[in-house]
PDB file of C-alpha atoms in Angstrom:
ATOM      1  CA  UNK S  20      32.575  79.352 158.344  1.00  0.00           C
ATOM      2  CA  UNK S  21      28.971  78.840 157.229  1.00  0.00           C
ATOM      3  CA  UNK S  22      27.793  76.390 154.576  1.00  0.00           C
ATOM      4  CA  UNK S  23      24.456  76.706 152.819  1.00  0.00           C
ATOM      5  CA  UNK S  24      22.294  74.589 150.515  1.00  0.00           C
ATOM      6  CA  UNK S  25      18.599  74.073 149.785  1.00  0.00           C
ATOM      7  CA  UNK S  26      18.581  70.823 151.793  1.00  0.00           C
ATOM      8  CA  UNK S  27      16.632  70.601 155.060  1.00  0.00           C
ATOM      9  CA  UNK S  28      18.395  70.552 158.435  1.00  0.00           C
ATOM     10  CA  UNK S  29      17.393  66.873 158.698  1.00  0.00           C
ATOM     11  CA  UNK S  30      19.308  66.003 155.531  1.00  0.00           C
ATOM     12  CA  UNK S  31      22.255  68.081 156.798  1.00  0.00           C
ATOM     13  CA  UNK S  32      22.276  65.908 159.930  1.00  0.00           C
ATOM     14  CA  UNK S  33      22.188  62.709 157.874  1.00  0.00           C
ATOM     15  CA  UNK S  34      24.999  63.921 155.605  1.00  0.00           C
ATOM     16  CA  UNK S  35      27.102  64.843 158.642  1.00  0.00           C
ATOM     17  CA  UNK S  36      26.383  61.592 160.457  1.00  0.00           C
ATOM     18  CA  UNK S  37      26.707  59.168 157.550  1.00  0.00           C
ATOM     19  CA  UNK S  38      29.353  60.649 155.294  1.00  0.00           C
ATOM     20  CA  UNK S  39      31.118  63.872 156.299  1.00  0.00           C
ATOM     21  CA  UNK S  40      31.970  62.807 159.852  1.00  0.00           C
ATOM     22  CA  UNK S  41      33.571  59.676 158.382  1.00  0.00           C
ATOM     23  CA  UNK S  42      35.818  61.814 156.172  1.00  0.00           C
ATOM     24  CA  UNK S  43      37.179  63.915 159.047  1.00  0.00           C
ATOM     25  CA  UNK S  44      36.604  61.660 162.095  1.00  0.00           C
ATOM     26  CA  UNK S  45      34.551  64.352 163.836  1.00  0.00           C
ATOM     27  CA  UNK S  46      31.336  66.309 163.343  1.00  0.00           C
ATOM     28  CA  UNK S  47      31.235  69.286 161.009  1.00  0.00           C
ATOM     29  CA  UNK S  48      32.309  72.144 163.330  1.00  0.00           C
ATOM     30  CA  UNK S  49      30.334  74.937 161.628  1.00  0.00           C
ATOM     31  CA  UNK S  50      26.639  75.659 161.074  1.00  0.00           C
ATOM     32  CA  UNK S  51      25.141  73.982 157.996  1.00  0.00           C
ATOM     33  CA  UNK S  52      22.426  76.417 156.886  1.00  0.00           C
ATOM     34  CA  UNK S  53      19.175  75.333 155.261  1.00  0.00           C
ATOM     35  CA  UNK S  54      17.897  77.600 152.471  1.00  0.00           C
ATOM     36  CA  UNK S  55      14.858  75.614 151.408  1.00  0.00           C
ATOM     37  CA  UNK S  56      13.391  78.096 148.924  1.00  0.00           C
ATOM     38  CA  UNK S  57      16.688  79.608 147.792  1.00  0.00           C
ATOM     39  CA  UNK S  58      15.942  82.927 149.499  1.00  0.00           C
ATOM     40  CA  UNK S  59      19.506  83.425 150.755  1.00  0.00           C
ATOM     41  CA  UNK S  60      20.936  82.246 147.453  1.00  0.00           C
ATOM     42  CA  UNK S  61      18.781  84.801 145.648  1.00  0.00           C
ATOM     43  CA  UNK S  62      19.957  87.526 148.039  1.00  0.00           C
ATOM     44  CA  UNK S  63      23.534  86.744 147.027  1.00  0.00           C
ATOM     45  CA  UNK S  64      22.747  86.158 143.344  1.00  0.00           C
ATOM     46  CA  UNK S  65      23.907  82.540 143.129  1.00  0.00           C
ATOM     47  CA  UNK S  66      20.579  80.626 143.192  1.00  0.00           C
ATOM     48  CA  UNK S  67      19.912  78.733 139.949  1.00  0.00           C
ATOM     49  CA  UNK S  68      16.178  78.991 139.267  1.00  0.00           C
ATOM     50  CA  UNK S  69      16.298  76.345 136.522  1.00  0.00           C
ATOM     51  CA  UNK S  70      17.681  73.539 138.647  1.00  0.00           C
ATOM     52  CA  UNK S  71      16.447  74.809 142.014  1.00  0.00           C
ATOM     53  CA  UNK S  72      19.838  74.638 143.716  1.00  0.00           C
ATOM     54  CA  UNK S  73      22.602  77.001 144.817  1.00  0.00           C
ATOM     55  CA  UNK S  74      25.642  77.235 142.569  1.00  0.00           C
ATOM     56  CA  UNK S  75      29.079  77.100 144.212  1.00  0.00           C
ATOM     57  CA  UNK S  76      29.178  80.661 145.507  1.00  0.00           C
ATOM     58  CA  UNK S  77      31.798  81.559 148.105  1.00  0.00           C
ATOM     59  CA  UNK S  78      31.798  84.910 149.894  1.00  0.00           C
ATOM     60  CA  UNK S  79      34.414  86.472 152.193  1.00  0.00           C
ATOM     61  CA  UNK S  80      32.728  88.842 154.652  1.00  0.00           C
ATOM     62  CA  UNK S  81      34.819  91.083 156.917  1.00  0.00           C
ATOM     63  CA  UNK S  82      34.205  91.900 160.625  1.00  0.00           C
ATOM     64  CA  UNK S  83      32.145  94.956 159.591  1.00  0.00           C
ATOM     65  CA  UNK S  84      29.841  92.780 157.465  1.00  0.00           C
ATOM     66  CA  UNK S  85      31.303  94.020 154.176  1.00  0.00           C
ATOM     67  CA  UNK S  86      31.769  91.590 151.268  1.00  0.00           C
ATOM     68  CA  UNK S  87      35.454  91.631 150.390  1.00  0.00           C
ATOM     69  CA  UNK S  88      35.460  88.930 147.741  1.00  0.00           C
ATOM     70  CA  UNK S  89      33.478  86.175 146.098  1.00  0.00           C
ATOM     71  CA  UNK S  90      33.857  83.312 143.655  1.00  0.00           C
ATOM     72  CA  UNK S  91      31.083  81.430 141.868  1.00  0.00           C
ATOM     73  CA  UNK S  92      31.488  78.102 140.064  1.00  0.00           C
ATOM     74  CA  UNK S  93      29.032  75.808 138.320  1.00  0.00           C
ATOM     75  CA  UNK S  94      28.385  72.544 140.217  1.00  0.00           C
ATOM     76  CA  UNK S  95      30.843  70.065 138.615  1.00  0.00           C
ATOM     77  CA  UNK S  96      34.052  71.853 139.668  1.00  0.00           C
ATOM     78  CA  UNK S  97      35.093  72.047 143.313  1.00  0.00           C
ATOM     79  CA  UNK S  98      36.774  74.956 145.024  1.00  0.00           C
ATOM     80  CA  UNK S  99      40.333  75.417 146.269  1.00  0.00           C
ATOM     81  CA  UNK S 100      39.987  75.811 150.032  1.00  0.00           C
ATOM     82  CA  UNK S 101      43.619  76.901 150.438  1.00  0.00           C
ATOM     83  CA  UNK S 102      43.016  79.779 148.053  1.00  0.00           C
ATOM     84  CA  UNK S 103      40.051  80.947 150.110  1.00  0.00           C
ATOM     85  CA  UNK S 104      42.200  80.894 153.262  1.00  0.00           C
ATOM     86  CA  UNK S 105      45.008  82.724 151.447  1.00  0.00           C
ATOM     87  CA  UNK S 106      42.608  85.464 150.403  1.00  0.00           C
ATOM     88  CA  UNK S 107      41.279  85.842 153.953  1.00  0.00           C
ATOM     89  CA  UNK S 108      44.869  86.095 155.267  1.00  0.00           C
ATOM     90  CA  UNK S 109      45.577  88.778 152.667  1.00  0.00           C
ATOM     91  CA  UNK S 110      42.448  90.748 153.570  1.00  0.00           C
ATOM     92  CA  UNK S 111      43.346  90.462 157.258  1.00  0.00           C
ATOM     93  CA  UNK S 112      46.822  91.830 156.593  1.00  0.00           C
ATOM     94  CA  UNK S 113      45.481  94.748 154.560  1.00  0.00           C
ATOM     95  CA  UNK S 114      42.905  95.508 157.272  1.00  0.00           C
ATOM     96  CA  UNK S 115      45.525  95.368 160.047  1.00  0.00           C
ATOM     97  CA  UNK S 116      47.722  97.776 158.078  1.00  0.00           C
ATOM     98  CA  UNK S 117      44.740 100.151 157.818  1.00  0.00           C
ATOM     99  CA  UNK S 118      45.142 100.275 154.077  1.00  0.00           C
ATOM    100  CA  UNK S 119      48.844 101.158 154.030  1.00  0.00           C
ATOM    101  CA  UNK S 120      49.840  97.769 152.590  1.00  0.00           C
ATOM    102  CA  UNK S 121      48.598  95.765 149.616  1.00  0.00           C
ATOM    103  CA  UNK S 122      49.272  92.175 148.609  1.00  0.00           C
ATOM    104  CA  UNK S 123      50.554  91.687 145.058  1.00  0.00           C
ATOM    105  CA  UNK S 124      49.694  88.771 142.782  1.00  0.00           C
ATOM    106  CA  UNK S 125      50.937  85.469 144.188  1.00  0.00           C
ATOM    107  CA  UNK S 126      51.251  86.824 147.731  1.00  0.00           C
ATOM    108  CA  UNK S 127      51.023  84.395 150.600  1.00  0.00           C
ATOM    109  CA  UNK S 128      51.849  84.877 154.299  1.00  0.00           C
ATOM    110  CA  UNK S 129      55.512  85.717 154.761  1.00  0.00           C
ATOM    111  CA  UNK S 130      55.970  87.160 151.295  1.00  0.00           C
ATOM    112  CA  UNK S 131      56.620  90.796 150.549  1.00  0.00           C
ATOM    113  CA  UNK S 132      53.738  93.278 150.467  1.00  0.00           C
ATOM    114  CA  UNK S 133      53.610  96.569 148.603  1.00  0.00           C
ATOM    115  CA  UNK S 134      53.159  99.991 150.185  1.00  0.00           C
ATOM    116  CA  UNK S 135      51.187 102.035 147.656  1.00  0.00           C
ATOM    117  CA  UNK S 136      52.112 105.703 147.457  1.00  0.00           C
ATOM    118  CA  UNK S 137      53.804 108.309 145.293  1.00  0.00           C
ATOM    119  CA  UNK S 138      57.218 106.661 145.658  1.00  0.00           C
ATOM    120  CA  UNK S 139      55.952 103.359 144.262  1.00  0.00           C
ATOM    121  CA  UNK S 140      54.469 104.770 141.065  1.00  0.00           C
ATOM    122  CA  UNK S 141      56.374 103.282 138.136  1.00  0.00           C
ATOM    123  CA  UNK S 142      58.674 101.415 140.517  1.00  0.00           C
ATOM    124  CA  UNK S 143      56.806  98.173 141.105  1.00  0.00           C
ATOM    125  CA  UNK S 144      59.122  96.450 138.613  1.00  0.00           C
ATOM    126  CA  UNK S 145      62.043  97.217 140.941  1.00  0.00           C
ATOM    127  CA  UNK S 146      60.532  95.640 144.060  1.00  0.00           C
ATOM    128  CA  UNK S 147      58.346  92.855 142.664  1.00  0.00           C
ATOM    129  CA  UNK S 148      59.123  90.195 140.069  1.00  0.00           C
ATOM    130  CA  UNK S 149      56.643  88.471 137.772  1.00  0.00           C
ATOM    131  CA  UNK S 150      57.976  85.087 138.856  1.00  0.00           C
ATOM    132  CA  UNK S 151      56.493  85.725 142.318  1.00  0.00           C
ATOM    133  CA  UNK S 152      53.004  85.483 140.822  1.00  0.00           C
ATOM    134  CA  UNK S 153      53.670  81.864 139.812  1.00  0.00           C
ATOM    135  CA  UNK S 154      55.404  80.550 142.918  1.00  0.00           C
ATOM    136  CA  UNK S 155      53.661  78.055 145.181  1.00  0.00           C
TER     137      UNK S 155
ATOM    138  CA  UNK T   7      25.136  82.321 170.080  1.00  0.00           C
ATOM    139  CA  UNK T   8      22.736  80.435 167.800  1.00  0.00           C
ATOM    140  CA  UNK T   9      19.327  79.797 169.337  1.00  0.00           C
ATOM    141  CA  UNK T  10      18.389  76.096 169.509  1.00  0.00           C
ATOM    142  CA  UNK T  11      14.942  74.921 168.455  1.00  0.00           C
ATOM    143  CA  UNK T  12      13.056  71.623 168.674  1.00  0.00           C
ATOM    144  CA  UNK T  13      11.583  70.722 165.289  1.00  0.00           C
ATOM    145  CA  UNK T  14       8.160  69.076 165.090  1.00  0.00           C
ATOM    146  CA  UNK T  15       7.153  66.646 162.372  1.00  0.00           C
ATOM    147  CA  UNK T  16       7.399  69.292 159.684  1.00  0.00           C
ATOM    148  CA  UNK T  17      10.412  70.995 158.254  1.00  0.00           C
ATOM    149  CA  UNK T  18      11.269  74.073 160.329  1.00  0.00           C
ATOM    150  CA  UNK T  19       9.356  77.161 159.235  1.00  0.00           C
ATOM    151  CA  UNK T  20      11.438  79.614 157.296  1.00  0.00           C
ATOM    152  CA  UNK T  21      12.169  82.655 159.468  1.00  0.00           C
ATOM    153  CA  UNK T  22      12.467  85.967 157.704  1.00  0.00           C
ATOM    154  CA  UNK T  23      11.076  89.435 158.117  1.00  0.00           C
ATOM    155  CA  UNK T  24       9.380  89.658 154.730  1.00  0.00           C
ATOM    156  CA  UNK T  25       6.975  86.815 155.556  1.00  0.00           C
ATOM    157  CA  UNK T  26       5.398  88.799 158.385  1.00  0.00           C
ATOM    158  CA  UNK T  27       3.623  91.094 155.963  1.00  0.00           C
ATOM    159  CA  UNK T  28       1.977  89.833 152.812  1.00  0.00           C
ATOM    160  CA  UNK T  29       1.918  92.926 150.670  1.00  0.00           C
ATOM    161  CA  UNK T  30       2.821  92.864 147.002  1.00  0.00           C
ATOM    162  CA  UNK T  31       5.534  95.409 147.827  1.00  0.00           C
ATOM    163  CA  UNK T  32       7.396  92.713 149.758  1.00  0.00           C
ATOM    164  CA  UNK T  33       7.256  90.318 146.813  1.00  0.00           C
ATOM    165  CA  UNK T  34       8.581  92.993 144.509  1.00  0.00           C
ATOM    166  CA  UNK T  35      11.457  93.681 146.891  1.00  0.00           C
ATOM    167  CA  UNK T  36      12.316  89.979 147.098  1.00  0.00           C
ATOM    168  CA  UNK T  37      12.505  89.635 143.328  1.00  0.00           C
ATOM    169  CA  UNK T  38      14.479  92.829 142.947  1.00  0.00           C
ATOM    170  CA  UNK T  39      17.074  91.516 145.371  1.00  0.00           C
ATOM    171  CA  UNK T  40      17.800  88.496 143.177  1.00  0.00           C
ATOM    172  CA  UNK T  41      20.917  89.967 141.619  1.00  0.00           C
ATOM    173  CA  UNK T  42      24.628  89.582 142.238  1.00  0.00           C
ATOM    174  CA  UNK T  43      26.036  91.310 145.304  1.00  0.00           C
ATOM    175  CA  UNK T  44      28.968  93.704 144.998  1.00  0.00           C
ATOM    176  CA  UNK T  45      32.355  93.648 146.681  1.00  0.00           C
ATOM    177  CA  UNK T  46      32.884  96.512 149.090  1.00  0.00           C
ATOM    178  CA  UNK T  47      29.147  96.581 149.900  1.00  0.00           C
ATOM    179  CA  UNK T  48      27.368  95.167 152.970  1.00  0.00           C
ATOM    180  CA  UNK T  49      26.569  91.448 152.893  1.00  0.00           C
ATOM    181  CA  UNK T  50      22.767  90.949 152.930  1.00  0.00           C
ATOM    182  CA  UNK T  51      21.678  89.773 156.385  1.00  0.00           C
ATOM    183  CA  UNK T  52      19.561  86.637 156.795  1.00  0.00           C
ATOM    184  CA  UNK T  53      18.327  84.189 159.411  1.00  0.00           C
ATOM    185  CA  UNK T  54      18.219  80.478 158.619  1.00  0.00           C
ATOM    186  CA  UNK T  55      17.653  77.178 160.356  1.00  0.00           C
ATOM    187  CA  UNK T  56      20.839  75.162 160.581  1.00  0.00           C
ATOM    188  CA  UNK T  57      22.390  71.941 161.846  1.00  0.00           C
ATOM    189  CA  UNK T  58      25.333  72.514 164.216  1.00  0.00           C
ATOM    190  CA  UNK T  59      27.076  69.902 166.347  1.00  0.00           C
ATOM    191  CA  UNK T  60      24.078  67.709 167.095  1.00  0.00           C
ATOM    192  CA  UNK T  61      21.539  70.525 167.447  1.00  0.00           C
ATOM    193  CA  UNK T  62      19.053  72.334 165.246  1.00  0.00           C
ATOM    194  CA  UNK T  63      19.607  76.078 165.634  1.00  0.00           C
ATOM    195  CA  UNK T  64      18.664  79.405 164.081  1.00  0.00           C
ATOM    196  CA  UNK T  65      21.614  81.358 162.747  1.00  0.00           C
ATOM    197  CA  UNK T  66      21.761  85.002 161.650  1.00  0.00           C
ATOM    198  CA  UNK T  67      24.652  86.444 159.697  1.00  0.00           C
ATOM    199  CA  UNK T  68      24.547  89.507 161.982  1.00  0.00           C
ATOM    200  CA  UNK T  69      25.677  87.303 164.899  1.00  0.00           C
ATOM    201  CA  UNK T  70      29.101  87.179 163.275  1.00  0.00           C
ATOM    202  CA  UNK T  71      29.815  90.925 163.293  1.00  0.00           C
ATOM    203  CA  UNK T  72      33.383  91.320 164.511  1.00  0.00           C
ATOM    204  CA  UNK T  73      34.508  88.063 162.889  1.00  0.00           C
ATOM    205  CA  UNK T  74      35.591  87.052 159.415  1.00  0.00           C
ATOM    206  CA  UNK T  75      32.966  84.892 157.706  1.00  0.00           C
ATOM    207  CA  UNK T  76      33.424  82.449 154.845  1.00  0.00           C
ATOM    208  CA  UNK T  77      29.926  81.788 153.456  1.00  0.00           C
ATOM    209  CA  UNK T  78      29.887  78.815 151.068  1.00  0.00           C
ATOM    210  CA  UNK T  79      26.905  77.745 148.967  1.00  0.00           C
ATOM    211  CA  UNK T  80      26.829  74.333 147.296  1.00  0.00           C
ATOM    212  CA  UNK T  81      24.312  72.458 145.141  1.00  0.00           C
ATOM    213  CA  UNK T  82      23.279  69.760 147.569  1.00  0.00           C
ATOM    214  CA  UNK T  83      24.061  67.319 150.356  1.00  0.00           C
ATOM    215  CA  UNK T  84      25.300  63.910 149.194  1.00  0.00           C
ATOM    216  CA  UNK T  85      26.582  65.323 145.927  1.00  0.00           C
ATOM    217  CA  UNK T  86      30.057  64.348 144.842  1.00  0.00           C
ATOM    218  CA  UNK T  87      32.282  67.401 144.662  1.00  0.00           C
TER     219      UNK T  87
END
């Protein structure tokens, strides 16, 4: 986990010490990156030149350094952390299966995966139900 | 492991390769890179100063090869969401 904003490392320390550590009763356990001129944000395409801040961009990067997914929100709406974890778990499963399994809509750990191949063409309706996409 | 540094009175200098040469080519490259990344493509590498567990350190994305990384940008410290 890496977090990144245009704030200096000194402000990161103050935010950790005076607010965040009080929310979780410990220090933030990951590196809080400082991107003072938005260089990293520009690299990833989420820096807002008009306001001079990063938008809420979230990137999942695999062990080979490949971007597997991202989500970008404007500042007023927060992210769903559980959804980020769910996506990482899904990507980990697919990677471990070496591409033989895929996770359908609504998948979470423990639920059925799909094994794409000739036998599954036109048969998804038999093994997967729409209601599974809406389950918690 | 991230390399610790002792900051002076100024904000830590920004560490990146493109600052070592001051050609207009570098500036052009920097501006050209300001577009959305693509899934399935390599994540752009970077080195940044960071605060981690009581220390100021330099962190490179490349240090995390072999691990899953969740990289989260946000508008600013002490904001509300």
